[in-house]
PDB file of C-alpha atoms in Angstrom:
ATOM      1  CA  UNK A   1      14.389  -3.302  22.861  1.00 58.00           C
ATOM      2  CA  UNK A   2      10.724  -4.378  22.610  1.00 76.00           C
ATOM      3  CA  UNK A   3      11.254  -8.123  23.381  1.00 82.00           C
ATOM      4  CA  UNK A   4      13.836 -10.789  22.693  1.00 86.00           C
ATOM      5  CA  UNK A   5      11.483 -12.220  20.046  1.00 93.00           C
ATOM      6  CA  UNK A   6      10.201  -9.084  18.310  1.00 97.00           C
ATOM      7  CA  UNK A   7      11.861  -5.796  17.378  1.00 97.00           C
ATOM      8  CA  UNK A   8       9.132  -4.078  15.319  1.00 98.00           C
ATOM      9  CA  UNK A   9       5.378  -3.916  14.813  1.00 98.00           C
ATOM     10  CA  UNK A  10       3.431  -4.287  11.573  1.00 98.00           C
ATOM     11  CA  UNK A  11      -0.139  -2.947  11.365  1.00 98.00           C
ATOM     12  CA  UNK A  12      -2.020  -4.206   8.320  1.00 98.00           C
ATOM     13  CA  UNK A  13      -5.572  -4.477   7.060  1.00 98.00           C
ATOM     14  CA  UNK A  14      -7.834  -3.540   4.141  1.00 97.00           C
ATOM     15  CA  UNK A  15      -8.458   0.012   3.024  1.00 97.00           C
ATOM     16  CA  UNK A  16     -10.670   2.392   5.044  1.00 96.00           C
ATOM     17  CA  UNK A  17     -10.326   0.774   8.485  1.00 97.00           C
ATOM     18  CA  UNK A  18      -8.085   3.391  10.099  1.00 96.00           C
ATOM     19  CA  UNK A  19      -4.776   1.506  10.134  1.00 97.00           C
ATOM     20  CA  UNK A  20      -2.709   4.691  10.218  1.00 97.00           C
ATOM     21  CA  UNK A  21      -4.534   6.080  13.240  1.00 97.00           C
ATOM     22  CA  UNK A  22      -3.938   2.858  15.178  1.00 98.00           C
ATOM     23  CA  UNK A  23      -0.267   2.719  14.126  1.00 98.00           C
ATOM     24  CA  UNK A  24       0.294   6.347  15.161  1.00 98.00           C
ATOM     25  CA  UNK A  25      -1.261   5.716  18.580  1.00 98.00           C
ATOM     26  CA  UNK A  26       0.952   2.649  19.074  1.00 98.00           C
ATOM     27  CA  UNK A  27       4.040   4.600  18.025  1.00 98.00           C
ATOM     28  CA  UNK A  28       3.133   7.363  20.453  1.00 97.00           C
ATOM     29  CA  UNK A  29       2.844   4.955  23.370  1.00 96.00           C
ATOM     30  CA  UNK A  30       5.846   2.789  22.493  1.00 97.00           C
ATOM     31  CA  UNK A  31       8.355   5.450  21.400  1.00 97.00           C
ATOM     32  CA  UNK A  32       7.994   4.468  17.777  1.00 98.00           C
ATOM     33  CA  UNK A  33       8.371   5.808  14.259  1.00 98.00           C
ATOM     34  CA  UNK A  34       5.964   4.881  11.463  1.00 98.00           C
ATOM     35  CA  UNK A  35       7.114   3.433   8.129  1.00 98.00           C
ATOM     36  CA  UNK A  36       4.450   3.605   5.425  1.00 98.00           C
ATOM     37  CA  UNK A  37       3.841   0.487   3.327  1.00 98.00           C
ATOM     38  CA  UNK A  38       1.655   2.050   0.642  1.00 97.00           C
ATOM     39  CA  UNK A  39       2.553   1.897  -3.040  1.00 95.00           C
ATOM     40  CA  UNK A  40       1.004   5.283  -3.891  1.00 96.00           C
ATOM     41  CA  UNK A  41       1.794   7.336  -0.804  1.00 97.00           C
ATOM     42  CA  UNK A  42       5.467   7.277  -1.805  1.00 97.00           C
ATOM     43  CA  UNK A  43       4.599   9.792  -4.556  1.00 98.00           C
ATOM     44  CA  UNK A  44       4.525  13.542  -4.023  1.00 97.00           C
ATOM     45  CA  UNK A  45       1.224  15.078  -5.075  1.00 97.00           C
ATOM     46  CA  UNK A  46      -0.823  11.922  -4.542  1.00 97.00           C
ATOM     47  CA  UNK A  47      -2.470  13.139  -1.371  1.00 97.00           C
ATOM     48  CA  UNK A  48      -6.258  12.927  -1.359  1.00 97.00           C
ATOM     49  CA  UNK A  49      -6.624   9.941  -3.664  1.00 97.00           C
ATOM     50  CA  UNK A  50      -3.994   7.891  -1.863  1.00 96.00           C
ATOM     51  CA  UNK A  51      -5.362   8.678   1.591  1.00 94.00           C
ATOM     52  CA  UNK A  52      -2.146  10.350   2.700  1.00 94.00           C
ATOM     53  CA  UNK A  53      -3.665  11.833   5.835  1.00 90.00           C
ATOM     54  CA  UNK A  54      -0.557  13.551   7.187  1.00 94.00           C
ATOM     55  CA  UNK A  55      -2.620  15.305   9.838  1.00 95.00           C
ATOM     56  CA  UNK A  56      -3.052  11.952  11.580  1.00 96.00           C
ATOM     57  CA  UNK A  57       0.627  11.959  12.536  1.00 97.00           C
ATOM     58  CA  UNK A  58       0.141  15.047  14.738  1.00 97.00           C
ATOM     59  CA  UNK A  59      -1.517  14.268  18.057  1.00 97.00           C
ATOM     60  CA  UNK A  60      -3.162  16.958  20.204  1.00 95.00           C
ATOM     61  CA  UNK A  61      -1.986  17.966  23.645  1.00 95.00           C
ATOM     62  CA  UNK A  62      -3.295  15.904  26.561  1.00 92.00           C
ATOM     63  CA  UNK A  63      -3.536  18.213  29.587  1.00 91.00           C
ATOM     64  CA  UNK A  64      -4.468  15.398  31.990  1.00 88.00           C
ATOM     65  CA  UNK A  65      -1.315  13.408  31.205  1.00 85.00           C
ATOM     66  CA  UNK A  66       0.889  16.445  30.582  1.00 88.00           C
ATOM     67  CA  UNK A  67       1.639  15.422  27.021  1.00 91.00           C
ATOM     68  CA  UNK A  68       2.111  18.367  24.638  1.00 95.00           C
ATOM     69  CA  UNK A  69       1.090  18.371  20.992  1.00 96.00           C
ATOM     70  CA  UNK A  70       3.512  16.080  19.143  1.00 97.00           C
ATOM     71  CA  UNK A  71       4.151  14.770  15.647  1.00 97.00           C
ATOM     72  CA  UNK A  72       5.058  11.113  15.241  1.00 98.00           C
ATOM     73  CA  UNK A  73       8.031  10.642  12.862  1.00 98.00           C
ATOM     74  CA  UNK A  74       7.071   9.022   9.549  1.00 98.00           C
ATOM     75  CA  UNK A  75       9.015   7.496   6.670  1.00 98.00           C
ATOM     76  CA  UNK A  76       8.463   6.430   3.038  1.00 98.00           C
ATOM     77  CA  UNK A  77       5.928   9.194   2.374  1.00 98.00           C
ATOM     78  CA  UNK A  78       6.585  11.674  -0.475  1.00 98.00           C
ATOM     79  CA  UNK A  79       9.931  10.133  -1.415  1.00 97.00           C
ATOM     80  CA  UNK A  80       9.617  10.489  -5.207  1.00 97.00           C
ATOM     81  CA  UNK A  81       7.396  12.035  -7.882  1.00 95.00           C
ATOM     82  CA  UNK A  82       5.416  10.673 -10.789  1.00 95.00           C
ATOM     83  CA  UNK A  83       8.312  11.095 -13.212  1.00 93.00           C
ATOM     84  CA  UNK A  84       9.811   8.007 -11.521  1.00 90.00           C
ATOM     85  CA  UNK A  85       8.436   4.484 -11.335  1.00 86.00           C
ATOM     86  CA  UNK A  86       8.702   3.327  -7.719  1.00 91.00           C
ATOM     87  CA  UNK A  87       8.641  -0.461  -7.334  1.00 87.00           C
ATOM     88  CA  UNK A  88       8.563  -2.916  -4.446  1.00 90.00           C
ATOM     89  CA  UNK A  89      12.332  -3.248  -4.974  1.00 89.00           C
ATOM     90  CA  UNK A  90      12.758   0.505  -4.397  1.00 92.00           C
ATOM     91  CA  UNK A  91      10.532   0.392  -1.336  1.00 96.00           C
ATOM     92  CA  UNK A  92      12.348  -2.576   0.169  1.00 95.00           C
ATOM     93  CA  UNK A  93      15.704  -0.934  -0.490  1.00 93.00           C
ATOM     94  CA  UNK A  94      14.662   2.246   1.333  1.00 96.00           C
ATOM     95  CA  UNK A  95      13.099   0.357   4.247  1.00 97.00           C
ATOM     96  CA  UNK A  96      16.305  -1.632   4.696  1.00 96.00           C
ATOM     97  CA  UNK A  97      18.107   1.709   5.039  1.00 96.00           C
ATOM     98  CA  UNK A  98      15.723   3.433   7.452  1.00 97.00           C
ATOM     99  CA  UNK A  99      14.870   0.440   9.650  1.00 98.00           C
ATOM    100  CA  UNK A 100      18.277   0.095  11.370  1.00 97.00           C
ATOM    101  CA  UNK A 101      18.487   3.887  11.740  1.00 97.00           C
ATOM    102  CA  UNK A 102      15.259   3.840  13.781  1.00 98.00           C
ATOM    103  CA  UNK A 103      16.590   0.977  15.904  1.00 97.00           C
ATOM    104  CA  UNK A 104      19.850   2.848  16.499  1.00 97.00           C
ATOM    105  CA  UNK A 105      17.884   5.839  17.790  1.00 97.00           C
ATOM    106  CA  UNK A 106      16.353   3.537  20.384  1.00 96.00           C
ATOM    107  CA  UNK A 107      12.938   3.787  18.753  1.00 97.00           C
ATOM    108  CA  UNK A 108      10.481   1.118  17.634  1.00 98.00           C
ATOM    109  CA  UNK A 109       9.749   0.732  13.887  1.00 98.00           C
ATOM    110  CA  UNK A 110       5.985   0.546  13.247  1.00 98.00           C
ATOM    111  CA  UNK A 111       5.286  -0.509   9.674  1.00 98.00           C
ATOM    112  CA  UNK A 112       1.783   0.396   8.532  1.00 98.00           C
ATOM    113  CA  UNK A 113      -0.027  -0.004   5.231  1.00 95.00           C
ATOM    114  CA  UNK A 114      -2.184  -2.099   2.984  1.00 94.00           C
ATOM    115  CA  UNK A 115       0.033  -2.917  -0.015  1.00 94.00           C
ATOM    116  CA  UNK A 116       0.319  -6.672   0.373  1.00 94.00           C
ATOM    117  CA  UNK A 117       3.436  -7.127  -1.717  1.00 92.00           C
ATOM    118  CA  UNK A 118       5.304  -4.413   0.181  1.00 95.00           C
ATOM    119  CA  UNK A 119       4.335  -5.937   3.521  1.00 97.00           C
ATOM    120  CA  UNK A 120       5.153  -9.464   2.380  1.00 95.00           C
ATOM    121  CA  UNK A 121       8.539  -8.396   1.001  1.00 94.00           C
ATOM    122  CA  UNK A 122       9.347  -6.901   4.406  1.00 96.00           C
ATOM    123  CA  UNK A 123       8.102  -9.785   6.525  1.00 96.00           C
ATOM    124  CA  UNK A 124       9.411 -12.672   4.411  1.00 94.00           C
ATOM    125  CA  UNK A 125      12.476 -10.966   2.937  1.00 90.00           C
ATOM    126  CA  UNK A 126      11.863 -11.195  -0.806  1.00 86.00           C
ATOM    127  CA  UNK A 127      14.979 -11.402  -2.965  1.00 79.00           C
ATOM    128  CA  UNK A 128      14.197  -9.044  -5.811  1.00 73.00           C
ATOM    129  CA  UNK A 129      15.448  -8.138  -9.272  1.00 65.00           C
ATOM    130  CA  UNK A 130      16.544  -4.584  -9.926  1.00 67.00           C
ATOM    131  CA  UNK A 131      14.696  -4.118 -13.216  1.00 74.00           C
ATOM    132  CA  UNK A 132      14.819  -0.620 -14.799  1.00 73.00           C
ATOM    133  CA  UNK A 133      11.753   1.078 -16.218  1.00 76.00           C
ATOM    134  CA  UNK A 134      11.274   0.289 -19.913  1.00 80.00           C
ATOM    135  CA  UNK A 135       9.626   3.460 -21.250  1.00 78.00           C
ATOM    136  CA  UNK A 136       9.206   2.249 -24.881  1.00 84.00           C
ATOM    137  CA  UNK A 137       7.581  -0.969 -23.617  1.00 86.00           C
ATOM    138  CA  UNK A 138       5.238   0.947 -21.331  1.00 84.00           C
ATOM    139  CA  UNK A 139       4.291   3.291 -24.174  1.00 82.00           C
ATOM    140  CA  UNK A 140       3.496   0.294 -26.363  1.00 87.00           C
ATOM    141  CA  UNK A 141       1.159  -1.057 -23.679  1.00 84.00           C
ATOM    142  CA  UNK A 142      -0.828   2.174 -23.392  1.00 80.00           C
ATOM    143  CA  UNK A 143      -4.389   1.742 -24.611  1.00 77.00           C
ATOM    144  CA  UNK A 144      -4.428  -2.032 -24.220  1.00 83.00           C
ATOM    145  CA  UNK A 145      -7.181  -3.523 -22.093  1.00 81.00           C
ATOM    146  CA  UNK A 146      -6.464  -5.420 -18.897  1.00 81.00           C
ATOM    147  CA  UNK A 147      -7.454  -8.623 -20.695  1.00 85.00           C
ATOM    148  CA  UNK A 148      -4.907  -7.952 -23.443  1.00 85.00           C
ATOM    149  CA  UNK A 149      -2.200  -7.255 -20.865  1.00 85.00           C
ATOM    150  CA  UNK A 150      -2.999 -10.483 -19.006  1.00 86.00           C
ATOM    151  CA  UNK A 151      -2.646 -12.389 -22.274  1.00 87.00           C
ATOM    152  CA  UNK A 152       0.723 -10.726 -22.953  1.00 88.00           C
ATOM    153  CA  UNK A 153       1.960 -11.703 -19.486  1.00 85.00           C
ATOM    154  CA  UNK A 154       0.655 -15.242 -19.916  1.00 85.00           C
ATOM    155  CA  UNK A 155       2.459 -15.564 -23.260  1.00 84.00           C
ATOM    156  CA  UNK A 156       5.710 -14.301 -21.713  1.00 83.00           C
ATOM    157  CA  UNK A 157       5.369 -16.940 -19.003  1.00 81.00           C
ATOM    158  CA  UNK A 158       4.679 -19.671 -21.549  1.00 77.00           C
ATOM    159  CA  UNK A 159       1.049 -19.915 -20.501  1.00 74.00           C
ATOM    160  CA  UNK A 160       2.066 -20.576 -16.890  1.00 71.00           C
ATOM    161  CA  UNK A 161       0.073 -17.916 -15.079  1.00 65.00           C
ATOM    162  CA  UNK A 162      -0.729 -19.725 -11.828  1.00 55.00           C
ATOM    163  CA  UNK A 163      -0.060 -16.697  -9.603  1.00 57.00           C
ATOM    164  CA  UNK A 164      -2.742 -14.116 -10.317  1.00 57.00           C
ATOM    165  CA  UNK A 165      -1.634 -11.506  -7.776  1.00 56.00           C
ATOM    166  CA  UNK A 166       0.089  -9.544 -10.551  1.00 59.00           C
ATOM    167  CA  UNK A 167      -3.134  -9.299 -12.568  1.00 64.00           C
ATOM    168  CA  UNK A 168      -5.275  -7.663  -9.867  1.00 62.00           C
ATOM    169  CA  UNK A 169      -4.119  -4.103 -10.576  1.00 67.00           C
ATOM    170  CA  UNK A 170      -3.099  -2.522 -13.858  1.00 74.00           C
ATOM    171  CA  UNK A 171       0.158  -0.954 -12.631  1.00 68.00           C
ATOM    172  CA  UNK A 172       1.250  -4.289 -11.134  1.00 70.00           C
ATOM    173  CA  UNK A 173       0.322  -6.080 -14.345  1.00 80.00           C
ATOM    174  CA  UNK A 174       2.431  -3.704 -16.450  1.00 81.00           C
ATOM    175  CA  UNK A 175       5.346  -4.059 -14.046  1.00 76.00           C
ATOM    176  CA  UNK A 176       5.111  -7.866 -14.263  1.00 78.00           C
ATOM    177  CA  UNK A 177       5.277  -7.662 -18.075  1.00 86.00           C
ATOM    178  CA  UNK A 178       8.272  -5.351 -17.745  1.00 81.00           C
ATOM    179  CA  UNK A 179      10.101  -7.791 -15.456  1.00 76.00           C
ATOM    180  CA  UNK A 180       9.344 -10.834 -17.619  1.00 80.00           C
ATOM    181  CA  UNK A 181      10.491  -8.959 -20.735  1.00 85.00           C
ATOM    182  CA  UNK A 182      13.714  -7.904 -19.011  1.00 76.00           C
ATOM    183  CA  UNK A 183      14.450 -11.460 -17.925  1.00 73.00           C
ATOM    184  CA  UNK A 184      13.963 -12.784 -21.449  1.00 77.00           C
ATOM    185  CA  UNK A 185      16.179 -10.070 -22.944  1.00 76.00           C
ATOM    186  CA  UNK A 186      18.941 -10.587 -20.351  1.00 69.00           C
ATOM    187  CA  UNK A 187      19.011 -14.337 -19.908  1.00 64.00           C
ATOM    188  CA  UNK A 188      22.764 -14.389 -19.320  1.00 61.00           C
ATOM    189  CA  UNK A 189      23.099 -11.544 -16.841  1.00 59.00           C
ATOM    190  CA  UNK A 190      19.927 -11.513 -14.749  1.00 52.00           C
ATOM    191  CA  UNK A 191      20.882 -11.848 -11.104  1.00 54.00           C
ATOM    192  CA  UNK A 192      18.950 -11.491  -7.900  1.00 54.00           C
ATOM    193  CA  UNK A 193      20.131  -8.501  -5.902  1.00 56.00           C
ATOM    194  CA  UNK A 194      21.196  -9.744  -2.476  1.00 55.00           C
ATOM    195  CA  UNK A 195      20.382  -6.701  -0.367  1.00 64.00           C
ATOM    196  CA  UNK A 196      21.714  -6.635   3.185  1.00 82.00           C
ATOM    197  CA  UNK A 197      18.595  -7.391   5.218  1.00 91.00           C
ATOM    198  CA  UNK A 198      18.454  -5.934   8.718  1.00 95.00           C
ATOM    199  CA  UNK A 199      17.479  -8.058  11.671  1.00 96.00           C
ATOM    200  CA  UNK A 200      13.682  -7.932  11.241  1.00 97.00           C
ATOM    201  CA  UNK A 201      11.484  -9.725  13.786  1.00 97.00           C
ATOM    202  CA  UNK A 202       7.936  -8.374  13.371  1.00 98.00           C
ATOM    203  CA  UNK A 203       4.917  -8.707  15.620  1.00 98.00           C
ATOM    204  CA  UNK A 204       2.063  -8.414  13.111  1.00 98.00           C
ATOM    205  CA  UNK A 205      -1.299  -6.917  14.055  1.00 98.00           C
ATOM    206  CA  UNK A 206      -4.260  -7.113  11.674  1.00 98.00           C
ATOM    207  CA  UNK A 207      -7.374  -4.966  11.824  1.00 98.00           C
ATOM    208  CA  UNK A 208     -10.538  -5.195   9.759  1.00 98.00           C
ATOM    209  CA  UNK A 209     -14.296  -4.702  10.053  1.00 98.00           C
ATOM    210  CA  UNK A 210     -17.307  -6.901   9.219  1.00 97.00           C
ATOM    211  CA  UNK A 211     -18.054  -6.781   5.506  1.00 96.00           C
ATOM    212  CA  UNK A 212     -21.084  -4.451   5.704  1.00 96.00           C
ATOM    213  CA  UNK A 213     -19.231  -1.941   7.872  1.00 97.00           C
ATOM    214  CA  UNK A 214     -16.196  -2.097   5.617  1.00 97.00           C
ATOM    215  CA  UNK A 215     -18.332  -1.287   2.567  1.00 97.00           C
ATOM    216  CA  UNK A 216     -20.028   1.562   4.437  1.00 97.00           C
ATOM    217  CA  UNK A 217     -16.642   2.928   5.526  1.00 97.00           C
ATOM    218  CA  UNK A 218     -15.334   2.801   1.965  1.00 98.00           C
ATOM    219  CA  UNK A 219     -18.338   4.735   0.666  1.00 98.00           C
ATOM    220  CA  UNK A 220     -18.188   7.287   3.483  1.00 97.00           C
ATOM    221  CA  UNK A 221     -14.511   7.933   2.854  1.00 97.00           C
ATOM    222  CA  UNK A 222     -15.034   8.120  -0.908  1.00 98.00           C
ATOM    223  CA  UNK A 223     -17.658  10.848  -0.473  1.00 98.00           C
ATOM    224  CA  UNK A 224     -15.295  12.756   1.813  1.00 97.00           C
ATOM    225  CA  UNK A 225     -12.440  12.541  -0.695  1.00 98.00           C
ATOM    226  CA  UNK A 226     -14.590  13.885  -3.509  1.00 98.00           C
ATOM    227  CA  UNK A 227     -15.649  16.732  -1.227  1.00 98.00           C
ATOM    228  CA  UNK A 228     -11.975  17.448  -0.420  1.00 97.00           C
ATOM    229  CA  UNK A 229     -11.205  17.966  -4.102  1.00 98.00           C
ATOM    230  CA  UNK A 230      -9.956  14.612  -5.365  1.00 98.00           C
ATOM    231  CA  UNK A 231     -11.003  15.343  -8.955  1.00 98.00           C
ATOM    232  CA  UNK A 232      -9.128  18.657  -8.878  1.00 98.00           C
ATOM    233  CA  UNK A 233      -6.061  16.836  -7.535  1.00 98.00           C
ATOM    234  CA  UNK A 234      -6.012  14.486 -10.534  1.00 98.00           C
ATOM    235  CA  UNK A 235      -6.650  17.332 -12.990  1.00 98.00           C
ATOM    236  CA  UNK A 236      -3.843  19.342 -11.402  1.00 98.00           C
ATOM    237  CA  UNK A 237      -1.380  16.471 -11.810  1.00 98.00           C
ATOM    238  CA  UNK A 238      -2.297  16.158 -15.474  1.00 98.00           C
ATOM    239  CA  UNK A 239      -2.003  19.903 -15.951  1.00 98.00           C
ATOM    240  CA  UNK A 240       1.463  19.667 -14.391  1.00 97.00           C
ATOM    241  CA  UNK A 241       2.530  17.455 -17.289  1.00 97.00           C
ATOM    242  CA  UNK A 242       1.786  13.898 -16.240  1.00 97.00           C
ATOM    243  CA  UNK A 243       0.003  11.924 -18.960  1.00 95.00           C
ATOM    244  CA  UNK A 244      -3.377  10.291 -18.549  1.00 95.00           C
ATOM    245  CA  UNK A 245      -1.667   6.943 -19.144  1.00 92.00           C
ATOM    246  CA  UNK A 246       0.687   7.594 -16.238  1.00 93.00           C
ATOM    247  CA  UNK A 247      -2.237   8.506 -14.020  1.00 95.00           C
ATOM    248  CA  UNK A 248      -4.230   5.450 -15.054  1.00 92.00           C
ATOM    249  CA  UNK A 249      -1.328   3.156 -14.125  1.00 89.00           C
ATOM    250  CA  UNK A 250      -1.711   4.286 -10.522  1.00 93.00           C
ATOM    251  CA  UNK A 251      -5.027   2.466 -10.335  1.00 92.00           C
ATOM    252  CA  UNK A 252      -8.278   3.031  -8.459  1.00 96.00           C
ATOM    253  CA  UNK A 253      -9.027   6.721  -7.769  1.00 97.00           C
ATOM    254  CA  UNK A 254      -6.401   8.013 -10.182  1.00 97.00           C
ATOM    255  CA  UNK A 255      -7.365   5.606 -12.945  1.00 96.00           C
ATOM    256  CA  UNK A 256     -11.124   6.144 -12.763  1.00 97.00           C
ATOM    257  CA  UNK A 257     -10.961   9.909 -12.335  1.00 98.00           C
ATOM    258  CA  UNK A 258      -8.521  10.156 -15.257  1.00 98.00           C
ATOM    259  CA  UNK A 259     -10.951   8.171 -17.407  1.00 97.00           C
ATOM    260  CA  UNK A 260     -13.765  10.490 -16.283  1.00 98.00           C
ATOM    261  CA  UNK A 261     -11.761  13.597 -17.170  1.00 98.00           C
ATOM    262  CA  UNK A 262     -10.887  12.030 -20.540  1.00 98.00           C
ATOM    263  CA  UNK A 263     -14.567  11.421 -21.244  1.00 98.00           C
ATOM    264  CA  UNK A 264     -14.292   7.635 -21.084  1.00 97.00           C
ATOM    265  CA  UNK A 265     -16.693   7.624 -18.117  1.00 98.00           C
ATOM    266  CA  UNK A 266     -19.633   9.822 -19.133  1.00 97.00           C
ATOM    267  CA  UNK A 267     -21.016  11.163 -15.836  1.00 98.00           C
ATOM    268  CA  UNK A 268     -19.985  11.934 -12.277  1.00 98.00           C
ATOM    269  CA  UNK A 269     -22.634   9.500 -11.027  1.00 98.00           C
ATOM    270  CA  UNK A 270     -21.154   6.693 -13.135  1.00 98.00           C
ATOM    271  CA  UNK A 271     -17.648   7.594 -11.937  1.00 98.00           C
ATOM    272  CA  UNK A 272     -18.788   7.378  -8.324  1.00 98.00           C
ATOM    273  CA  UNK A 273     -20.563   4.065  -8.893  1.00 98.00           C
ATOM    274  CA  UNK A 274     -17.663   2.383 -10.689  1.00 98.00           C
ATOM    275  CA  UNK A 275     -15.049   3.661  -8.248  1.00 98.00           C
ATOM    276  CA  UNK A 276     -17.037   2.643  -5.181  1.00 98.00           C
ATOM    277  CA  UNK A 277     -17.349  -0.905  -6.559  1.00 98.00           C
ATOM    278  CA  UNK A 278     -13.670  -1.040  -7.531  1.00 97.00           C
ATOM    279  CA  UNK A 279     -12.463   0.010  -4.074  1.00 97.00           C
ATOM    280  CA  UNK A 280     -14.668  -2.638  -2.474  1.00 97.00           C
ATOM    281  CA  UNK A 281     -13.163  -5.254  -4.784  1.00 96.00           C
ATOM    282  CA  UNK A 282      -9.688  -3.984  -3.907  1.00 96.00           C
ATOM    283  CA  UNK A 283     -10.408  -4.442  -0.181  1.00 97.00           C
ATOM    284  CA  UNK A 284     -11.383  -8.064  -0.862  1.00 96.00           C
ATOM    285  CA  UNK A 285      -8.108  -8.623  -2.730  1.00 95.00           C
ATOM    286  CA  UNK A 286      -6.173  -7.139   0.172  1.00 96.00           C
ATOM    287  CA  UNK A 287      -7.797  -9.570   2.611  1.00 96.00           C
ATOM    288  CA  UNK A 288      -7.115 -12.428   0.205  1.00 95.00           C
ATOM    289  CA  UNK A 289      -3.436 -11.429   0.164  1.00 95.00           C
ATOM    290  CA  UNK A 290      -3.273 -11.469   3.974  1.00 97.00           C
ATOM    291  CA  UNK A 291      -4.854 -14.933   4.053  1.00 96.00           C
ATOM    292  CA  UNK A 292      -2.222 -16.047   1.555  1.00 95.00           C
ATOM    293  CA  UNK A 293       0.502 -14.682   3.846  1.00 96.00           C
ATOM    294  CA  UNK A 294      -0.974 -16.702   6.712  1.00 97.00           C
ATOM    295  CA  UNK A 295      -0.961 -19.846   4.571  1.00 96.00           C
ATOM    296  CA  UNK A 296       2.736 -19.181   3.928  1.00 94.00           C
ATOM    297  CA  UNK A 297       3.365 -19.289   7.669  1.00 96.00           C
ATOM    298  CA  UNK A 298       3.061 -15.593   8.587  1.00 97.00           C
ATOM    299  CA  UNK A 299       1.345 -15.159  11.960  1.00 98.00           C
ATOM    300  CA  UNK A 300      -1.104 -12.244  11.986  1.00 98.00           C
ATOM    301  CA  UNK A 301      -2.682 -11.320  15.312  1.00 98.00           C
ATOM    302  CA  UNK A 302      -6.118 -10.057  14.305  1.00 98.00           C
ATOM    303  CA  UNK A 303      -7.854  -7.557  16.557  1.00 98.00           C
ATOM    304  CA  UNK A 304     -11.394  -8.704  17.402  1.00 96.00           C
ATOM    305  CA  UNK A 305     -14.221  -6.610  16.005  1.00 96.00           C
ATOM    306  CA  UNK A 306     -17.928  -7.365  16.462  1.00 96.00           C
ATOM    307  CA  UNK A 307     -18.982  -4.301  14.474  1.00 95.00           C
ATOM    308  CA  UNK A 308     -19.932  -2.202  17.491  1.00 97.00           C
ATOM    309  CA  UNK A 309     -18.878   1.437  17.598  1.00 96.00           C
ATOM    310  CA  UNK A 310     -16.688   0.631  20.599  1.00 97.00           C
ATOM    311  CA  UNK A 311     -14.722  -2.140  18.892  1.00 97.00           C
ATOM    312  CA  UNK A 312     -14.381  -0.122  15.676  1.00 97.00           C
ATOM    313  CA  UNK A 313     -12.912   2.838  17.529  1.00 98.00           C
ATOM    314  CA  UNK A 314      -9.220   3.661  17.270  1.00 98.00           C
ATOM    315  CA  UNK A 315      -8.993   3.898  21.069  1.00 97.00           C
ATOM    316  CA  UNK A 316     -10.371   0.417  21.688  1.00 98.00           C
ATOM    317  CA  UNK A 317      -8.283  -1.210  18.982  1.00 98.00           C
ATOM    318  CA  UNK A 318      -5.150   0.533  20.248  1.00 98.00           C
ATOM    319  CA  UNK A 319      -5.854  -0.736  23.749  1.00 98.00           C
ATOM    320  CA  UNK A 320      -6.358  -4.285  22.451  1.00 98.00           C
ATOM    321  CA  UNK A 321      -3.133  -4.118  20.473  1.00 98.00           C
ATOM    322  CA  UNK A 322      -1.226  -2.849  23.504  1.00 97.00           C
ATOM    323  CA  UNK A 323      -2.667  -5.677  25.605  1.00 97.00           C
ATOM    324  CA  UNK A 324      -1.374  -8.186  23.020  1.00 97.00           C
ATOM    325  CA  UNK A 325       2.040  -6.536  23.041  1.00 96.00           C
ATOM    326  CA  UNK A 326       2.247  -6.313  26.828  1.00 94.00           C
ATOM    327  CA  UNK A 327       1.447 -10.020  27.065  1.00 94.00           C
ATOM    328  CA  UNK A 328       4.506 -10.978  25.012  1.00 92.00           C
TER     329      UNK A 328
END
C-alpha cells in the first residue's frame, strides 16, 4: 500500500502550527489512522494544556461530496495517567504494537506530533533501555533548580555533557539522571532491549510558519487556552492527588501554572509573560531538533509557507502535502 518506497506518513513541526489538523485531513483522504507523537497527550486529564484537541479528529459532513460526518481513528492519546511515568521507551513500544495492526487493516499510519525524541525514535529506530522509575531518586531531586540538575547529570557522565537535548526540559533532564543512575548501579546487567521493529518506511512532511507568525500563533493559542480553563485544569489535577512536583515535571503550561498556584509566580500577568516566552523558546528547540534530524540523514519535505493566510491555511497545506505524495 501507499508506494513501494513508503508505507506511512509523518507530519511534524513546532507547536501552534496546526499539525494535527493537517494530519487528520491527510488521513481522511488517504484512508489513514493518526498516531500521536506527543509526550504529554499520552496522559489522561492533560487536555487543555497539552493541546489535546480531540474535536479535530471529527470532520463535518460534506454534502457536495456525499461524505457524512466521520471521526478519524487515533492512537497513543490518553493511554496512561499521571501516576505512571511514560517514557520514549513506552511510547516506542506501543507504536511498534499499533503500527502493524493499522497496516493489517489496510490503512495508512499517519504519525503526527512535535516531540522530537519520539519522532526520531520512530524514524531512526532507537534501541532503548527499559529503565524503571526511581521514585526515591525523583523525590530527592524535587526542589533542585535546573542548573543543579544539569550539574548532577554532568557529574554522572563524568563531565561529558556534549548532547544538550536532555537539558532543554525539566522532565527530560530528570529522566536522563534516572537513566544514568540506573546504568551506574547495574553495570553488569544493563542491556539494550531489542524490540521487534516493524517495517517502517516514512515519508516525512514538515510544516512551520515564519517566525513572527509563529510567535503570534503561540500567543493567540495561549490566550485561548487560558480562556478555556487551563488554570482550573491544573488545579483540578492537583486536587485529585497529584503533587505540584509531579505537575512541574510535565513542563511548560503545567510547570508554570503549578508555580503560579503555589505562589512562586506572584501574578497572573507574570505567569502569562513567562509562559508565553517559554513556549516560544520551546518552539525554537523543536525546530533545532528537526534540523539535527536532517543532519543525521533524515529527509524532511517542508511545506512552503510565505506567511500569507492562504499558505498558512490547513486546506492549502493539505493540498500541497497531497501533491507531494501523489508525485511519489
